[in-house]
Amino acid sequence: MKKLLVSILCAATLFSCRKLDQPITRDYNEGAYWRNEEDLQAALTSCYENMSNDGYFFGDEALSDNAYVNGDGFDQVTRISSGAYDPSNNRVQGEWGYRFTCIRKCNTVVLNADKVPGIDSVRKHRILAEARFIRAYSYFQLVNWYGDVPFYTNLITIDEAKTISRTDKVSILNFIQQELTAIRADLPVNNYSGAANGYAEKDKGRITRGAAIALSARVHMFKSEWQAAIDDCELLINKSDNGSYGLQSSYSNIFTVANEYNNEVILDFQYGGGRTFSTQRTFLPQTVALLRSTLVPTQDLVDDYIMLNGKGISEPGSGYDENNPYQNRDPRFEATILHDGSTITDFEGKVQTILTKPGSVPATNSVEDQGASPTGYYFYKYYDRTATNYNSGLNLIALRYADVLLMYAEAKNELTQLDAGVWDMTIRALRARAKFTDEAALGFPGSSQETLRTIIRRERRAELAFEGIRAFDIRRWKIADQVMNKPVRGIKVTSGGFNTDPNGYIIAENRQFTNPKHYLWPVPTFERDQNTNLGQNQDW
């Protein structure tokens, strides 16, 4: 699949359209383009390329309380998270155009596949299933950010694009669900045996039946359809008919080039060859990446990592020591975040000790330096030391088996069905993989539904931090107006003249999230200028 991304040929240009009202205006008949399966595969590859980009993937973390972007990078996400944005915001406009570009590419594949002569029926239906999945995924992203959006599965004309109205979110979600169910039978599982209706080794990275099931479960979670989510998750848990998935033995190894396509990964965005990203230069210490550190973790994320005994840092008996705040914490913390005193092997193979407190010598990575993290923390997950000239070809994971286990635990708890058996196959399994050993952390707490809900949500945050999930979770849980209406905090300081809260923690920025206004983004200004039928979301 990585090789396919390098050889997109003319498909990316042929099927690209930046905006909803810019359809393909030239007809391509069998003789001109749809000549053989290779043409169809090239068109499909262009769809894959448009599923996500590294700027959105990493930038989404700063749309939650997990991270902060210092400045206007990542398409002005800081203006969104601070509540200081309008319909002309770069990310608000870019997301809309990006997703509809992808939808049009997918529609082009779906509507033209029958023109290709001589293609094997099984392969044609597989290609159609892949395109339909990507289209469903794109619509899912759109409705989560904007709510009601234009919906179409044909190739609309310019005139239609200027008059189309928005379809309600519920109807689109129902369509997504129907598509993900309908395409399952046509998608191979992840055994890569090359058997009939299967993928070969070279096809790793393509959409599988497991991906359709896992995304379906995620959609059900967003709709609070708990039993349906459970049913989907059970199709993947401890079963092989829909693919072979499981937890890797090492948490940190999941996010490395050497361990790509491991059996925990259900779907990842493909990079490599001619498609790379240098985003890690914005989240690593500047002594490692030789660039300003702008995408950084928050103190709130750090504080949510539990202790080795399973307790939160503010719970009685946790053993948390404010003078040694990083000791005896969830091992996933060290695998995800660099803090004062952390060590990292840089691109030249040298081990660096990262110092972030005021007065550190040298001060290059401390909160005092203008190019350093303003919170005193750096992200470590997704650091790719194999990158050439900082340009990484590491795949970015969209769905993995750990998320399936977490969705299963959450849905079971919402139906008051979370017992010791479910706990052991989900939360206990994840903590054991993370190298917790204290039975107090591993054993089933047997608490109330509300207490278990808090534990599961905290577990999701720790397990999936820096994977772009948190922004969507806090919106579906309807807690964004609580957790985002807070200052962005950094490390505790006692000197340096920093703006701090009453407890001495740095305040990097004050945020505002208004309910219900900020739960949905506004329809972009450009789109409404072209089409007055689009209307606008509440309070915009």
C-alpha positions as a printed Julia matrix, in Angstrom:
540×3 Matrix{Float64}:
   0.0     0.0     0.0
   2.91    2.38    0.73
   4.18    1.73   -2.81
   0.75    2.52   -4.22
   0.86    5.92   -2.56
   4.09    6.72   -4.35
   2.61    5.84   -7.73
  -0.68    7.69   -7.66
   0.16    8.82  -11.21
  -2.28   11.39  -12.53
  -5.15   10.19  -10.33
  -4.62   12.76   -7.59
  -4.9    15.56  -10.13
  -7.64   13.93  -12.15
  -9.94   13.35   -9.2
  -9.11   16.36   -7.04
 -11.56   19.16   -6.37
 -10.84   21.6    -3.62
 -14.36   22.74   -2.9
 -17.84   21.32   -2.94
 -18.78   23.48   -5.92
 -15.82   22.48   -8.11
 -16.8    19.16   -9.77
 -14.91   17.44  -12.53
 -15.96   19.22  -15.72
 -14.48   16.79  -18.28
 -15.91   13.41  -19.24
 -13.59   10.4   -19.11
 -14.85    7.44  -21.13
 -13.53    3.9   -21.34
 -10.99    4.79  -23.98
  -9.71    7.9   -22.23
  -9.32    6.69  -18.67
 -11.31    3.7   -17.41
  -9.29    1.3   -19.51
  -8.33   -1.39  -16.99
  -8.1    -2.32  -13.32
  -4.89   -0.32  -12.94
  -6.8     2.88  -13.71
  -9.46    1.98  -11.16
  -6.82    1.17   -8.54
  -5.09    4.5    -9.19
  -8.38    6.33   -8.68
  -8.95    4.42   -5.43
  -5.44    5.23   -4.23
  -6.26    8.9    -4.63
  -9.19    8.34   -2.25
  -6.86    6.76    0.31
  -4.54    9.74    0.06
  -7.41   12.03    1.02
  -8.49   10.17    4.17
  -6.39   12.28    6.51
  -3.25   14.34    6.75
  -0.72   14.66    9.53
  -1.73   18.25   10.28
  -5.29   17.23   11.08
  -4.24   14.03   12.85
  -1.91   15.75   15.31
  -3.71   19.1    15.35
  -6.91   17.45   16.57
  -5.17   16.76   19.87
  -4.99   20.51   20.5
  -8.75   20.73   19.99
  -9.03   18.94   23.32
  -7.68   19.43   26.82
  -4.75   17.11   26.03
  -2.64   19.55   24.08
  -1.94   23.15   23.16
  -0.52   24.75   20.02
   1.55   27.84   20.7
   0.7    30.18   17.82
  -1.34   29.82   14.64
   0.13   26.54   13.44
  -1.99   23.54   12.46
  -4.47   25.79   10.64
  -5.3    28.01   13.61
  -6.57   25.25   15.92
  -5.64   27.34   18.95
  -8.21   29.94   17.92
 -10.82   27.18   17.88
  -9.86   25.72   21.26
  -9.79   29.18   22.83
 -13.22   30.04   21.41
 -11.78   32.96   19.41
 -12.74   31.9    15.89
 -15.35   32.49   13.22
 -16.52   30.82    9.98
 -13.43   32.06    8.12
 -11.01   30.12   10.38
  -8.45   28.17    8.33
  -9.18   24.78    9.86
 -12.96   25.28    9.72
 -12.74   26.07    6.01
 -10.04   23.51    5.25
 -11.77   20.54    6.87
 -14.95   21.14    4.88
 -13.15   21.31    1.52
 -10.82   18.44    2.35
 -13.62   16.0     3.22
 -15.81   16.91    0.28
 -12.81   16.49   -2.01
 -12.46   12.96   -0.71
 -16.19   12.27   -1.04
 -16.14   13.36   -4.67
 -13.17   11.1    -5.4
 -15.0     8.17   -3.82
 -18.18    8.9    -5.75
 -16.14    8.97   -8.94
 -14.78    5.49   -8.22
 -18.16    4.06   -7.24
 -19.94    5.47  -10.29
 -17.3     4.51  -12.84
 -16.2     1.05  -11.69
 -18.63   -0.65  -14.06
 -16.93    1.06  -17.02
 -13.73   -0.91  -16.5
 -13.71   -3.89  -18.88
 -12.64   -7.37  -17.91
 -12.15   -6.75  -14.19
 -12.71   -9.7   -11.86
 -16.05   -9.33  -10.08
 -14.63  -10.11   -6.63
 -11.87   -7.5    -6.99
 -14.32   -4.92   -8.34
 -16.63   -5.36   -5.34
 -13.64   -5.12   -3.01
 -12.53   -1.85   -4.61
 -16.07   -0.5    -4.37
 -16.21   -1.5    -0.7
 -12.95    0.34   -0.01
 -14.22    3.5    -1.71
 -17.54    3.31    0.14
 -15.71    2.93    3.46
 -13.57    6.0     2.79
 -16.69    7.97    1.81
 -18.45    6.88    5.0
 -15.4     7.82    7.06
 -15.3    11.27    5.45
 -18.97   11.89    6.16
 -18.44   10.77    9.76
 -15.72   13.38   10.2
 -17.94   16.06    8.68
 -21.01   15.42   10.83
 -18.94   15.34   13.99
 -17.49   18.78   13.32
 -20.38   20.51   11.54
 -23.54   18.51   12.3
 -25.84   18.75    9.27
 -23.91   18.89    5.97
 -24.68   18.51    2.25
 -25.1    14.84    1.42
 -24.86   13.24   -2.01
 -23.54   10.04   -3.56
 -23.52   11.24   -7.17
 -21.31   13.72   -9.01
 -23.19   16.96   -8.5
 -22.9    19.79  -11.0
 -21.78   23.33  -10.24
 -25.36   24.52  -10.32
 -26.42   21.76   -7.91
 -23.53   22.61   -5.6
 -24.77   26.2    -5.43
 -28.28   25.2    -4.39
 -27.91   21.99   -2.37
 -29.1    22.17    1.23
 -27.81   20.34    4.27
 -29.04   16.88    5.29
 -29.63   16.26    8.98
 -26.86   14.57   10.94
 -28.97   11.61   12.06
 -29.84   10.64    8.48
 -26.19   10.79    7.45
 -25.12    8.7    10.44
 -27.74    6.12    9.5
 -26.36    6.04    5.95
 -22.84    5.57    7.32
 -24.01    2.68    9.46
 -25.81    1.03    6.55
 -22.75    1.36    4.32
 -20.38   -0.1     6.89
 -22.67   -3.09    7.31
 -23.27   -3.59    3.59
 -19.59   -3.64    2.59
 -18.33   -6.11    5.2
 -18.76   -9.22    3.09
 -16.75   -7.71    0.22
 -13.77   -6.73    2.38
 -11.0    -9.25    3.11
  -9.74   -9.94    6.63
  -6.21   -9.17    7.75
  -4.53  -12.53    7.13
  -2.79  -11.32    3.91
  -2.61  -14.85    2.53
  -3.41  -13.84   -1.02
  -6.25  -16.38   -1.11
  -9.45  -15.79   -3.07
 -11.11  -12.55   -1.99
  -8.1   -11.89    0.21
  -5.28   -9.4     0.38
  -1.69  -10.29   -0.38
   1.3    -9.14    1.67
   1.72   -6.13   -0.63
  -1.81   -4.98    0.23
  -1.1    -4.27    3.89
  -2.65   -0.93    4.76
  -5.82   -1.46    2.78
  -9.21   -1.31    4.45
 -10.28   -4.63    5.93
 -13.51   -6.11    7.21
 -12.24   -5.47   10.73
 -11.93   -1.76    9.96
 -15.55   -1.59    8.79
 -16.7    -3.31   11.99
 -14.54   -1.16   14.28
 -15.67    2.08   12.64
 -19.28    0.9    12.88
 -18.77    0.38   16.61
 -17.37    3.9    16.91
 -20.39    5.35   15.11
 -22.72    3.46   17.46
 -20.79    4.91   20.42
 -21.35    8.43   19.1
 -25.07    7.67   18.83
 -25.16    6.11   22.34
 -26.37    2.85   20.79
 -24.67    0.74   23.42
 -25.92   -2.73   22.55
 -25.18   -2.24   18.86
 -21.64   -1.13   19.76
 -21.24   -4.22   21.95
 -22.42   -6.45   19.11
 -19.85   -4.95   16.74
 -17.01   -5.2    19.25
 -17.82   -8.84   19.93
 -17.32   -9.56   16.23
 -13.65   -8.66   16.75
 -12.93   -9.77   20.33
 -11.45  -13.25   20.58
 -12.76  -14.24   17.16
 -11.03  -14.85   13.84
 -13.83  -14.82   11.26
 -13.47  -11.05   10.84
  -9.72  -10.81   11.31
  -7.04  -11.7    13.81
  -6.49   -8.89   16.3
  -4.85   -8.63   19.71
  -2.77   -6.45   21.99
   0.92   -6.04   21.33
   3.21   -6.94   24.2
   4.86   -3.49   24.23
   2.82   -0.3    24.29
   5.57    1.95   22.94
   6.49   -0.41   20.1
   3.06    0.01   18.51
   4.07    3.44   17.25
   7.29    2.55   15.44
   8.19    1.93   11.81
   9.75   -1.41   12.74
   6.43   -2.67   14.09
   3.99   -1.34   11.5
   1.07   -3.54   10.48
   1.11   -5.36   13.79
  -2.08   -7.2    14.73
  -3.26   -4.45   17.06
  -3.6    -2.02   14.16
  -7.01   -2.21   12.49
  -6.63    0.84   10.24
  -3.79    3.28    9.75
  -3.16    6.19    7.42
  -0.39    5.28    5.01
   2.91    7.16    4.78
   6.24    6.29    3.28
   8.06    6.62   -0.02
   7.02    9.95   -1.49
   4.5    10.71    1.25
   6.11   11.8     4.52
   5.52   14.31    7.3
   7.8    16.47    9.4
   5.2    17.3    12.07
   7.31   15.68   14.77
   9.61   18.7    14.58
   6.81   20.72   16.19
   6.23   18.45   19.18
   9.76   17.28   20.06
  12.22   19.33   22.14
  14.0    21.86   19.98
  17.39   20.34   20.9
  16.2    17.15   19.18
  14.25   18.48   16.19
  16.01   21.85   15.77
  12.7    23.71   15.49
  10.37   25.56   17.84
   8.24   23.27   19.99
   4.65   24.38   19.44
   2.37   21.31   19.86
   2.72   20.38   23.52
   0.93   18.41   26.27
  -1.04   20.12   29.03
  -0.71   19.7    32.76
  -4.31   18.46   32.81
  -3.33   15.49   30.65
  -0.32   14.78   32.85
  -2.45   14.93   35.99
  -4.92   12.37   34.63
  -2.39    9.54   34.46
  -3.03    7.28   37.45
  -0.54    5.93   39.95
   0.8     2.39   39.8
  -1.72    1.39   42.47
  -4.58    2.45   40.2
  -5.55    5.58   42.1
  -5.79    9.08   40.72
  -3.21   11.51   42.04
  -5.79   13.36   44.18
  -7.33   10.2    45.7
  -6.52    9.3    49.31
  -3.82    6.66   49.49
  -2.52    7.29   45.99
   1.02    7.96   47.21
   1.4    10.93   44.89
   4.29   13.2    45.85
   4.03   16.72   44.44
   7.79   17.1    44.84
   8.35   13.99   42.7
   5.28   14.16   40.49
   6.43   11.7    37.81
   7.31    8.79   40.05
   5.15    5.66   40.26
   2.84    6.79   37.47
   1.06    4.85   34.73
   3.89    3.52   32.49
   2.06    4.87   29.44
   2.87    8.35   30.71
   6.6     7.88   30.08
   5.86    6.31   26.69
   3.79    9.33   25.65
   5.25   12.45   27.28
   8.69   13.91   27.96
   9.0    15.87   31.21
  11.73   17.48   33.26
  14.43   14.83   33.69
  13.28   12.59   30.83
  15.89   11.17   28.48
  15.59   10.76   24.73
  17.93    9.4    22.07
  18.14   12.02   19.36
  18.48   11.57   15.59
  22.26   11.36   15.89
  22.1     8.57   18.47
  23.03   10.78   21.41
  21.11   10.53   24.68
  19.73   13.88   25.8
  18.33   14.74   29.21
  15.41   17.13   28.84
  15.32   19.93   31.41
  12.2    22.09   31.49
  12.19   23.9    34.84
  13.11   27.58   35.06
  16.8    28.04   35.8
  17.84   24.85   34.02
  21.29   24.82   32.46
  21.26   24.75   29.53
  17.91   26.49   29.27
  17.18   25.52   25.66
  14.25   23.21   26.53
  13.06   25.01   29.64
   9.86   27.05   29.81
  12.03   30.19   29.82
  13.17   29.76   26.22
  10.93   31.22   23.51
  11.39   28.17   21.28
  10.65   25.66   24.01
   7.39   24.14   25.21
   5.36   26.77   27.09
   3.94   24.05   29.35
   7.21   22.3    30.19
   6.17   19.04   28.48
   6.8    17.45   25.09
   5.14   14.6    23.23
   7.23   11.46   22.79
   4.72    9.05   21.19
   5.13    8.9    17.39
   8.74   10.05   17.58
  10.39    8.41   14.57
  14.17    8.22   14.86
  14.36    6.55   11.42
  13.13    9.73    9.73
  15.39   11.09    7.01
  16.0    14.81    7.48
  13.13   14.73   10.04
  10.66   13.54    7.37
   8.85   10.49    8.73
   7.12    7.73    6.78
   5.53    6.27    9.9
   1.88    5.29    9.47
  -0.6     7.08   11.73
  -3.07    4.79   13.46
  -6.78    5.56   13.07
  -8.26    2.42   14.66
  -6.64   -0.18   16.87
  -7.75   -3.14   18.94
  -7.18   -1.34   22.25
  -9.9     1.12   21.24
 -12.27   -1.77   20.52
 -11.69   -3.09   24.05
 -12.28    0.36   25.53
 -15.47    0.87   23.53
 -16.66   -2.54   24.69
 -15.99   -1.72   28.35
 -17.7     1.66   28.06
 -20.79    0.3    26.32
 -21.09   -2.55   28.81
 -20.89   -0.08   31.7
 -23.54    2.17   30.19
 -25.87   -0.85   30.23
 -24.7    -1.72   33.8
 -23.18   -4.96   32.47
 -19.53   -4.3    33.33
 -18.52   -7.2    35.57
 -15.2    -8.81   36.51
 -15.14  -10.87   33.3
 -15.55   -7.83   31.05
 -13.07   -5.87   33.16
 -10.42   -8.58   32.87
 -10.64   -8.79   29.06
 -10.55   -4.99   28.67
  -9.16   -2.66   31.36
  -7.08   -5.31   33.13
  -5.65   -6.51   29.82
  -4.65   -2.98   28.81
  -3.06   -2.21   32.16
  -1.22   -5.52   32.24
   0.16   -4.78   28.78
   1.25   -1.36   30.05
   3.22   -3.21   32.81
   1.07   -2.47   35.84
   1.73   -5.18   38.44
  -0.15   -4.0    41.55
  -3.35   -6.02   41.91
  -5.01   -2.88   43.25
  -4.7    -1.45   39.73
  -5.4    -4.69   37.89
  -8.33   -6.07   39.85
 -12.0    -5.28   39.22
 -12.97   -2.38   41.54
 -16.63   -3.4    41.72
 -17.7     0.23   42.01
 -20.81    2.14   41.0
 -21.62    2.79   37.37
 -20.57    6.43   37.76
 -17.22    5.53   39.32
 -16.56    2.95   36.62
 -17.47    5.54   33.98
 -14.79    7.86   35.37
 -12.24    5.04   35.36
 -13.03    4.02   31.77
 -12.87    7.57   30.48
  -9.56    8.13   32.21
  -8.31    4.86   30.75
  -9.29    5.97   27.24
  -7.42    9.21   27.75
  -4.22    7.51   28.89
  -4.29    4.7    26.33
  -5.2     6.85   23.32
  -3.43   10.12   24.15
  -1.91   11.87   21.12
  -3.96    9.76   18.72
  -6.56   12.43   17.88
  -9.42   10.73   19.77
  -9.9    12.96   22.8
 -11.48   15.91   20.95
 -14.26   13.64   19.69
 -14.71   11.9    23.05
 -15.27   15.07   25.06
 -17.86   16.2    22.53
 -19.82   12.95   22.48
 -19.73   12.83   26.29
 -20.94   16.45   26.35
 -18.19   17.49   28.76
 -16.26   19.76   26.38
 -17.86   22.83   27.91
 -16.45   21.71   31.27
 -12.94   20.58   30.41
 -12.27   23.23   27.75
 -13.49   26.16   29.84
 -10.22   26.14   31.75
  -6.79   27.67   31.37
  -4.11   25.66   29.58
  -1.76   24.83   32.44
   1.91   23.92   32.46
   4.41   22.84   35.1
   4.51   24.29   38.6
   7.1    27.05   38.98
   8.4    29.15   41.85
  10.39   31.7    39.86
  10.63   33.39   36.51
   7.71   35.82   36.61
   5.29   33.5    34.79
   1.55   33.94   34.73
   0.38   31.21   37.12
  -2.73   29.95   38.83
  -3.05   30.18   42.66
  -1.17   26.88   43.0
   1.81   28.03   40.97
   1.1    26.21   37.71
   1.92   28.12   34.52
  -1.07   29.43   32.59
  -0.23   29.3    28.88
  -3.65   30.4    27.66
  -7.21   30.91   28.79
  -9.81   28.93   26.86
 -13.53   29.37   26.32
 -16.04   26.78   25.14
 -19.67   27.89   24.97
 -22.5    25.36   25.13
 -24.13   24.74   22.68
 -22.36   27.04   20.22
 -18.93   25.45   20.2
 -20.07   21.84   20.04
 -20.39   22.35   16.29
 -18.21   24.36   13.95
 -19.87   26.99   11.76
 -20.48   26.44    8.07
 -17.47   28.13    6.41
 -17.9    31.65    5.07
 -16.68   30.71    1.59
 -19.28   27.96    1.26
 -22.17   30.17    2.36
 -21.06   32.88   -0.04
 -21.44   30.34   -2.86
 -24.62   28.73   -1.59
 -27.19   30.61    0.49
 -29.16   27.4     1.07
 -26.57   26.04    3.48
 -27.79   28.07    6.44
 -25.74   28.25    9.63
 -25.37   26.42   12.93
 -26.84   27.69   16.19
 -25.37   30.93   17.6
 -23.03   31.44   14.61
